Tab-separated table of C-alpha atoms and ligand atoms in Angstrom:
chain	number	residue	atom	x	y	z
A	1	MET	CA	0.000	0.000	0.000
A	2	ALA	CA	2.789	2.383	0.811
A	3	LEU	CA	4.559	4.927	2.825
A	4	VAL	CA	1.888	7.317	4.056
A	5	ASN	CA	1.530	10.557	5.955
A	6	MET	CA	1.339	9.735	9.643
A	7	ASN	CA	-1.426	12.157	10.407
A	8	ASP	CA	-3.895	10.705	7.896
A	9	MET	CA	-3.410	7.432	9.722
A	10	LEU	CA	-4.005	8.974	13.144
A	11	LEU	CA	-7.061	10.999	12.133
A	12	ARG	CA	-8.771	7.847	10.965
A	13	ALA	CA	-7.769	6.114	14.212
A	14	ARG	CA	-9.375	8.919	16.194
A	15	GLN	CA	-12.569	8.773	14.178
A	16	GLU	CA	-12.857	5.022	14.504
A	17	ASN	CA	-11.598	4.766	18.071
A	18	TYR	CA	-8.451	2.679	17.908
A	19	ALA	CA	-4.726	3.305	18.360
A	20	VAL	CA	-1.928	2.720	15.871
A	21	GLY	CA	1.275	1.189	17.233
A	22	ALA	CA	4.488	3.188	16.840
A	23	PHE	CA	7.049	0.454	17.312
A	24	ASP	CA	10.616	1.595	17.892
A	25	LEU	CA	13.086	-0.440	15.895
A	26	ILE	CA	16.836	-0.772	16.233
A	27	ASN	CA	17.708	-2.699	13.065
A	28	LEU	CA	16.313	-4.211	9.899
A	29	GLU	CA	15.236	-7.436	11.626
A	30	PHE	CA	12.999	-5.437	13.944
A	31	ALA	CA	11.576	-3.461	11.026
A	32	GLU	CA	10.779	-6.596	9.040
A	33	ALA	CA	9.224	-8.286	12.079
A	34	ILE	CA	7.060	-5.232	12.845
A	35	ILE	CA	5.807	-5.038	9.264
A	36	ALA	CA	5.224	-8.797	9.136
A	37	GLY	CA	3.094	-8.539	12.296
A	38	ALA	CA	1.080	-5.630	10.898
A	39	VAL	CA	0.567	-7.419	7.557
A	40	GLN	CA	-0.591	-10.540	9.365
A	41	ARG	CA	-3.186	-8.500	11.283
A	42	ARG	CA	-4.051	-6.181	8.363
A	43	ALA	CA	-3.165	-3.130	10.443
A	44	PRO	CA	-1.662	0.263	9.656
A	45	VAL	CA	1.669	0.649	11.442
A	46	ILE	CA	4.277	3.244	12.362
A	47	LEU	CA	7.949	2.351	12.043
A	48	SER	CA	9.651	4.517	14.594
A	49	THR	CA	13.329	5.255	15.176
A	50	ALA	CA	14.276	6.947	18.434
A	51	ALA	CA	17.001	9.571	18.587
A	52	VAL	CA	18.238	7.935	21.785
A	53	HIS	CA	19.277	4.904	19.712
A	54	PHE	CA	21.248	6.849	17.128
A	55	ASP	CA	24.581	5.884	18.712
A	56	TYR	CA	23.665	2.351	17.735
A	57	VAL	CA	21.412	2.907	14.732
A	58	ASN	CA	22.815	4.727	11.725
A	59	MET	CA	19.713	6.560	10.537
A	60	LYS	CA	21.261	7.551	7.213
A	61	SER	CA	22.110	4.011	6.198
A	62	LEU	CA	18.986	2.386	7.649
A	63	ALA	CA	16.357	4.867	6.403
A	64	PRO	CA	16.514	3.950	2.683
A	65	SER	CA	15.750	0.325	3.604
A	66	LEU	CA	12.863	1.392	5.831
A	67	VAL	CA	11.412	3.559	3.069
A	68	ARG	CA	11.673	0.633	0.680
A	69	LEU	CA	10.037	-1.782	3.133
A	70	ALA	CA	7.211	0.690	3.687
A	71	GLU	CA	6.663	1.310	-0.017
A	72	GLU	CA	6.461	-2.389	-0.734
A	73	ALA	CA	4.226	-3.296	2.218
A	74	PRO	CA	0.607	-4.206	1.433
A	75	ILE	CA	-0.530	-2.008	4.353
A	76	PRO	CA	-0.146	1.713	5.162
A	77	VAL	CA	3.180	2.396	6.897
A	78	ALA	CA	4.416	5.690	8.335
A	79	LEU	CA	8.074	6.318	9.108
A	80	HIS	CA	8.511	8.393	12.242
A	81	LEU	CA	11.321	10.092	14.140
A	82	ASP	CA	10.822	9.526	17.878
A	83	HIS	CA	12.100	12.245	20.279
A	84	GLY	CA	13.745	14.394	17.624
A	85	THR	CA	15.836	16.945	19.451
A	86	ASP	CA	15.940	19.941	17.123
A	87	LEU	CA	15.161	21.420	13.724
A	88	GLU	CA	18.378	20.079	12.189
A	89	MET	CA	17.515	16.493	13.076
A	90	ALA	CA	13.967	17.000	11.803
A	91	ILE	CA	15.243	18.255	8.444
A	92	GLN	CA	17.655	15.315	8.135
A	93	ALA	CA	14.787	12.889	8.773
A	94	ILE	CA	12.529	14.632	6.251
A	95	ARG	CA	15.268	14.377	3.618
A	96	LEU	CA	15.591	10.672	4.368
A	97	GLY	CA	11.903	10.130	3.635
A	98	TYR	CA	10.292	10.215	7.084
A	99	THR	CA	6.567	11.012	7.067
A	100	GLY	CA	6.287	11.906	10.744
A	101	ILE	CA	8.594	13.871	13.031
A	102	GLN	CA	8.454	14.249	16.767
A	103	ILE	CA	10.054	17.383	18.084
A	104	ASP	CA	10.570	16.899	21.808
A	105	THR	CA	11.424	20.198	23.410
A	106	ALA	CA	9.124	19.538	26.358
A	107	HIS	CA	12.011	20.098	28.795
A	108	LEU	CA	12.153	23.772	27.770
A	109	PRO	CA	10.031	26.529	29.280
A	110	PHE	CA	6.510	26.562	27.786
A	111	GLU	CA	7.061	29.527	25.436
A	112	ASP	CA	10.375	28.109	24.138
A	113	ASN	CA	8.740	24.724	23.586
A	114	ILE	CA	6.060	26.481	21.526
A	115	ARG	CA	8.599	28.462	19.514
A	116	GLN	CA	10.847	25.537	18.627
A	117	THR	CA	7.935	23.221	17.864
A	118	ARG	CA	6.324	25.834	15.630
A	119	GLU	CA	9.545	26.149	13.612
A	120	VAL	CA	9.585	22.423	12.929
A	121	VAL	CA	5.872	22.455	12.042
A	122	LYS	CA	6.466	25.216	9.496
A	123	VAL	CA	9.243	23.305	7.732
A	124	ALA	CA	7.579	19.869	7.936
A	125	HIS	CA	4.172	21.044	6.753
A	126	ALA	CA	5.771	22.705	3.732
A	127	VAL	CA	6.621	19.213	2.492
A	128	GLY	CA	3.596	17.304	3.802
A	129	VAL	CA	5.220	15.705	6.856
A	130	SER	CA	3.315	15.370	10.160
A	131	VAL	CA	4.635	16.718	13.443
A	132	GLU	CA	4.164	15.386	16.958
A	133	GLY	CA	4.780	17.841	19.781
A	134	GLU	CA	5.219	16.978	23.454
A	135	LEU	CA	4.036	18.681	26.573
A	136	GLY	CA	4.753	17.438	30.090
A	137	TYR	CA	7.380	14.879	30.999
A	138	VAL	CA	7.115	11.099	30.762
A	139	SER	CA	9.714	9.878	33.246
A	140	GLY	CA	11.910	6.786	33.025
A	141	HIS	CA	14.519	6.144	30.390
A	142	GLU	CA	14.052	5.875	26.659
A	143	GLY	CA	15.720	2.954	24.982
A	144	ASP	CA	17.753	0.266	26.630
A	145	HIS	CA	18.382	1.788	30.035
A	146	SER	CA	14.767	1.370	30.719
A	147	SER	CA	14.518	0.958	34.468
A	148	ARG	CA	12.771	3.718	36.252
A	149	VAL	CA	14.978	6.301	37.906
A	150	VAL	CA	14.283	6.220	41.630
A	151	GLY	CA	12.711	9.394	42.907
A	152	GLU	CA	12.023	10.764	39.458
A	153	GLU	CA	8.433	11.777	38.976
A	154	PRO	CA	6.548	12.507	35.761
A	155	ILE	CA	5.369	16.037	35.060
A	156	TYR	CA	1.719	15.686	34.127
A	157	THR	CA	0.394	17.573	31.122
A	158	ASP	CA	-1.933	20.423	32.018
A	159	ALA	CA	-5.126	20.385	29.927
A	160	GLU	CA	-5.388	24.161	29.452
A	161	GLN	CA	-1.730	24.385	28.456
A	162	ALA	CA	-2.176	21.473	26.047
A	163	ALA	CA	-4.994	23.322	24.299
A	164	ALA	CA	-2.924	26.520	24.064
A	165	PHE	CA	0.118	24.564	22.848
A	166	ALA	CA	-1.780	22.719	20.121
A	167	THR	CA	-3.302	25.946	18.809
A	168	ALA	CA	-0.080	27.972	18.970
A	169	THR	CA	2.138	25.356	17.306
A	170	GLY	CA	-0.158	23.734	14.738
A	171	VAL	CA	1.104	20.226	15.645
A	172	ASP	CA	-0.697	17.281	14.071
A	173	CYS	CA	-0.641	15.178	17.217
A	174	LEU	CA	0.424	15.690	20.805
A	175	ALA	CA	2.317	13.454	23.231
A	176	VAL	CA	0.968	13.930	26.730
A	177	SER	CA	2.087	12.780	30.146
A	178	VAL	CA	-0.728	11.199	32.145
A	179	GLY	CA	1.172	8.679	34.256
A	180	THR	CA	2.909	6.191	31.957
A	181	VAL	CA	6.699	5.849	32.205
A	182	HIS	CA	9.329	5.027	29.619
A	183	GLY	CA	10.658	1.496	29.971
A	184	LEU	CA	9.481	-1.397	32.089
A	185	MET	CA	8.660	-0.827	35.719
A	186	LYS	CA	7.511	-3.107	38.517
A	187	GLY	CA	3.730	-3.079	38.715
A	188	GLU	CA	1.511	-0.886	36.601
A	189	PRO	CA	1.720	2.885	36.533
A	190	ARG	CA	-1.343	4.773	37.749
A	191	ILE	CA	-2.885	6.599	34.830
A	192	ASP	CA	-4.737	9.837	35.442
A	193	PHE	CA	-7.725	9.160	33.166
A	194	GLU	CA	-9.592	12.219	34.442
A	195	ARG	CA	-6.736	14.390	33.194
A	196	LEU	CA	-6.622	12.524	29.906
A	197	ARG	CA	-10.350	13.110	29.332
A	198	SER	CA	-9.970	16.744	30.184
A	199	ILE	CA	-7.117	17.104	27.639
A	200	ARG	CA	-9.078	15.225	24.995
A	201	ASP	CA	-12.125	17.438	25.503
A	202	ARG	CA	-10.075	20.585	24.936
A	203	ILE	CA	-8.017	19.744	21.859
A	204	SER	CA	-8.864	18.307	18.484
A	205	VAL	CA	-5.549	16.709	17.461
A	206	PRO	CA	-4.921	12.996	18.091
A	207	LEU	CA	-3.130	12.189	21.365
A	208	VAL	CA	-0.004	10.082	21.775
A	209	ILE	CA	1.131	8.015	24.736
A	210	HIS	CA	4.826	7.352	25.363
A	211	GLY	CA	5.936	4.511	27.587
A	212	GLY	CA	3.318	2.137	26.170
A	213	SER	CA	4.921	-1.046	27.516
A	214	GLY	CA	3.812	-3.024	30.534
A	215	LEU	CA	0.160	-2.003	30.675
A	216	THR	CA	-2.817	-4.338	31.028
A	217	ALA	CA	-5.375	-4.864	28.252
A	218	ASN	CA	-7.895	-2.996	30.384
A	219	THR	CA	-5.620	0.040	30.718
A	220	TYR	CA	-4.937	0.077	26.981
A	221	GLY	CA	-8.670	-0.110	26.371
A	222	GLN	CA	-9.297	2.899	28.603
A	223	LEU	CA	-6.448	4.862	27.003
A	224	VAL	CA	-7.858	4.229	23.549
A	225	SER	CA	-11.450	4.998	24.488
A	226	ASN	CA	-10.248	8.273	26.020
A	227	GLY	CA	-8.534	9.540	22.898
A	228	MET	CA	-5.123	7.882	22.555
A	229	CYS	CA	-4.489	7.292	18.846
A	230	LYS	CA	-0.778	6.441	18.801
A	231	ILE	CA	0.958	4.197	21.314
A	232	ASN	CA	4.764	4.242	21.453
A	233	PHE	CA	6.132	0.817	22.204
A	234	TYR	CA	9.675	-0.428	22.650
A	235	ALA	CA	10.645	-1.837	26.059
A	236	GLU	CA	8.562	-4.997	25.662
A	237	LEU	CA	9.898	-5.573	22.145
A	238	SER	CA	13.437	-5.320	23.467
A	239	LYS	CA	12.620	-7.767	26.244
A	240	ALA	CA	10.921	-10.201	23.849
A	241	ALA	CA	14.012	-10.124	21.599
A	242	VAL	CA	16.459	-10.711	24.452
A	243	ASP	CA	14.289	-13.452	25.986
A	244	SER	CA	14.171	-15.280	22.644
A	245	ILE	CA	17.959	-15.257	22.339
A	246	ARG	CA	18.367	-16.313	25.969
A	247	ASN	CA	15.903	-19.122	25.386
A	248	ARG	CA	17.727	-20.397	22.299
A	249	LEU	CA	21.054	-20.387	24.121
A	250	SER	CA	19.626	-22.297	27.056
A	251	LEU	CA	18.030	-24.919	24.787
A	252	HIS	CA	21.004	-25.198	22.409
A	253	SER	CA	24.009	-24.144	24.446
A	254	GLY	CA	26.423	-25.378	21.772
A	255	THR	CA	24.859	-23.369	18.938
A	256	ASN	CA	26.908	-21.097	16.740
A	257	SER	CA	24.037	-20.223	14.436
A	258	ILE	CA	23.390	-16.507	14.455
A	259	THR	CA	20.740	-16.886	11.733
A	260	GLN	CA	18.708	-19.206	13.973
A	261	ALA	CA	19.025	-16.798	16.894
A	262	LEU	CA	17.934	-13.895	14.697
A	263	ALA	CA	15.049	-15.909	13.259
A	264	ASP	CA	13.847	-16.573	16.809
A	265	MET	CA	14.201	-12.893	17.624
A	266	ARG	CA	12.228	-11.871	14.566
A	267	SER	CA	9.438	-14.244	15.437
A	268	ALA	CA	9.318	-13.051	19.067
A	269	VAL	CA	9.120	-9.394	17.988
A	270	GLN	CA	6.424	-10.174	15.428
A	271	GLN	CA	4.299	-12.016	17.994
A	272	SER	CA	4.554	-9.147	20.448
A	273	VAL	CA	3.528	-6.669	17.718
A	274	GLU	CA	0.551	-8.806	16.704
A	275	ARG	CA	-0.718	-9.113	20.273
A	276	LYS	CA	-0.652	-5.346	20.780
A	277	ILE	CA	-2.281	-4.606	17.434
A	278	GLU	CA	-5.268	-6.718	18.454
A	279	ILE	CA	-5.503	-5.166	21.925
A	280	TRP	CA	-5.287	-1.624	20.509
A	281	GLY	CA	-8.112	-2.308	18.054
A	282	CYS	CA	-6.260	-1.590	14.814
A	283	GLY	CA	-6.323	-5.147	13.464
A	284	GLY	CA	-8.265	-5.257	10.186
A	285	LYS	CA	-8.054	-1.470	9.690
A	286	ALA	CA	-5.559	-1.582	6.810
B	1	ZN	ZN1	9.047	8.586	24.410
């Protein structure tokens, strides 16, 4: 079907009340497994690469393959930059063929966050690329160091500020902090659904949740029914991949076959993707 604009995907999700998975990938095996899972479930999907992984992932060399995979997939695929840090990174991603850009300047004072986000929106919209802004702070660690930092608390998104931010910046979707954390934590985070509803009632753009791993089906259901249209997901994929390799080594301790280990990993990632697609309601929507 092809590489598509991320926002078209999310607007339909909002209308029809489901969430699209934005699965962070770290190599081609992950990308292929994510697409295979989405194809199997006939779901639209977002291939996401996180700036925090760029020490490990060479975006310039990987992106052409991701674009190709997306173009050849029989389902709609968006290619998204997760936690882009500045305008320069956003422009690089756009040149590489990305169809969605997150600009995360949520750590800056409110007015500076608006200014920097608006700059990215102006450039991205000129070439038909969607922009995700962020307001509030989802605690925990992005990427592999995904245990929660002790004593670190999230900064919840304020509903009035979210409305002002969305209007002032022109973002296509907004990442909000309502209690999830990046990475895997013990137990389930407590989500402030009242706050989420109040944000949803004030703004018209689709909402995004970061730290989408480790939640129960019931929590996902409530997030989706209260306006979440994009769920960022990585920590569980990473764990599934590592568990599959650990499992192979324990069953076949003498193995030297990297292709077998990678095949196991691919299958584990695909299964995890498929399970979430069904829970988030986007199976059959492609
Ligand atoms: Zn995030």
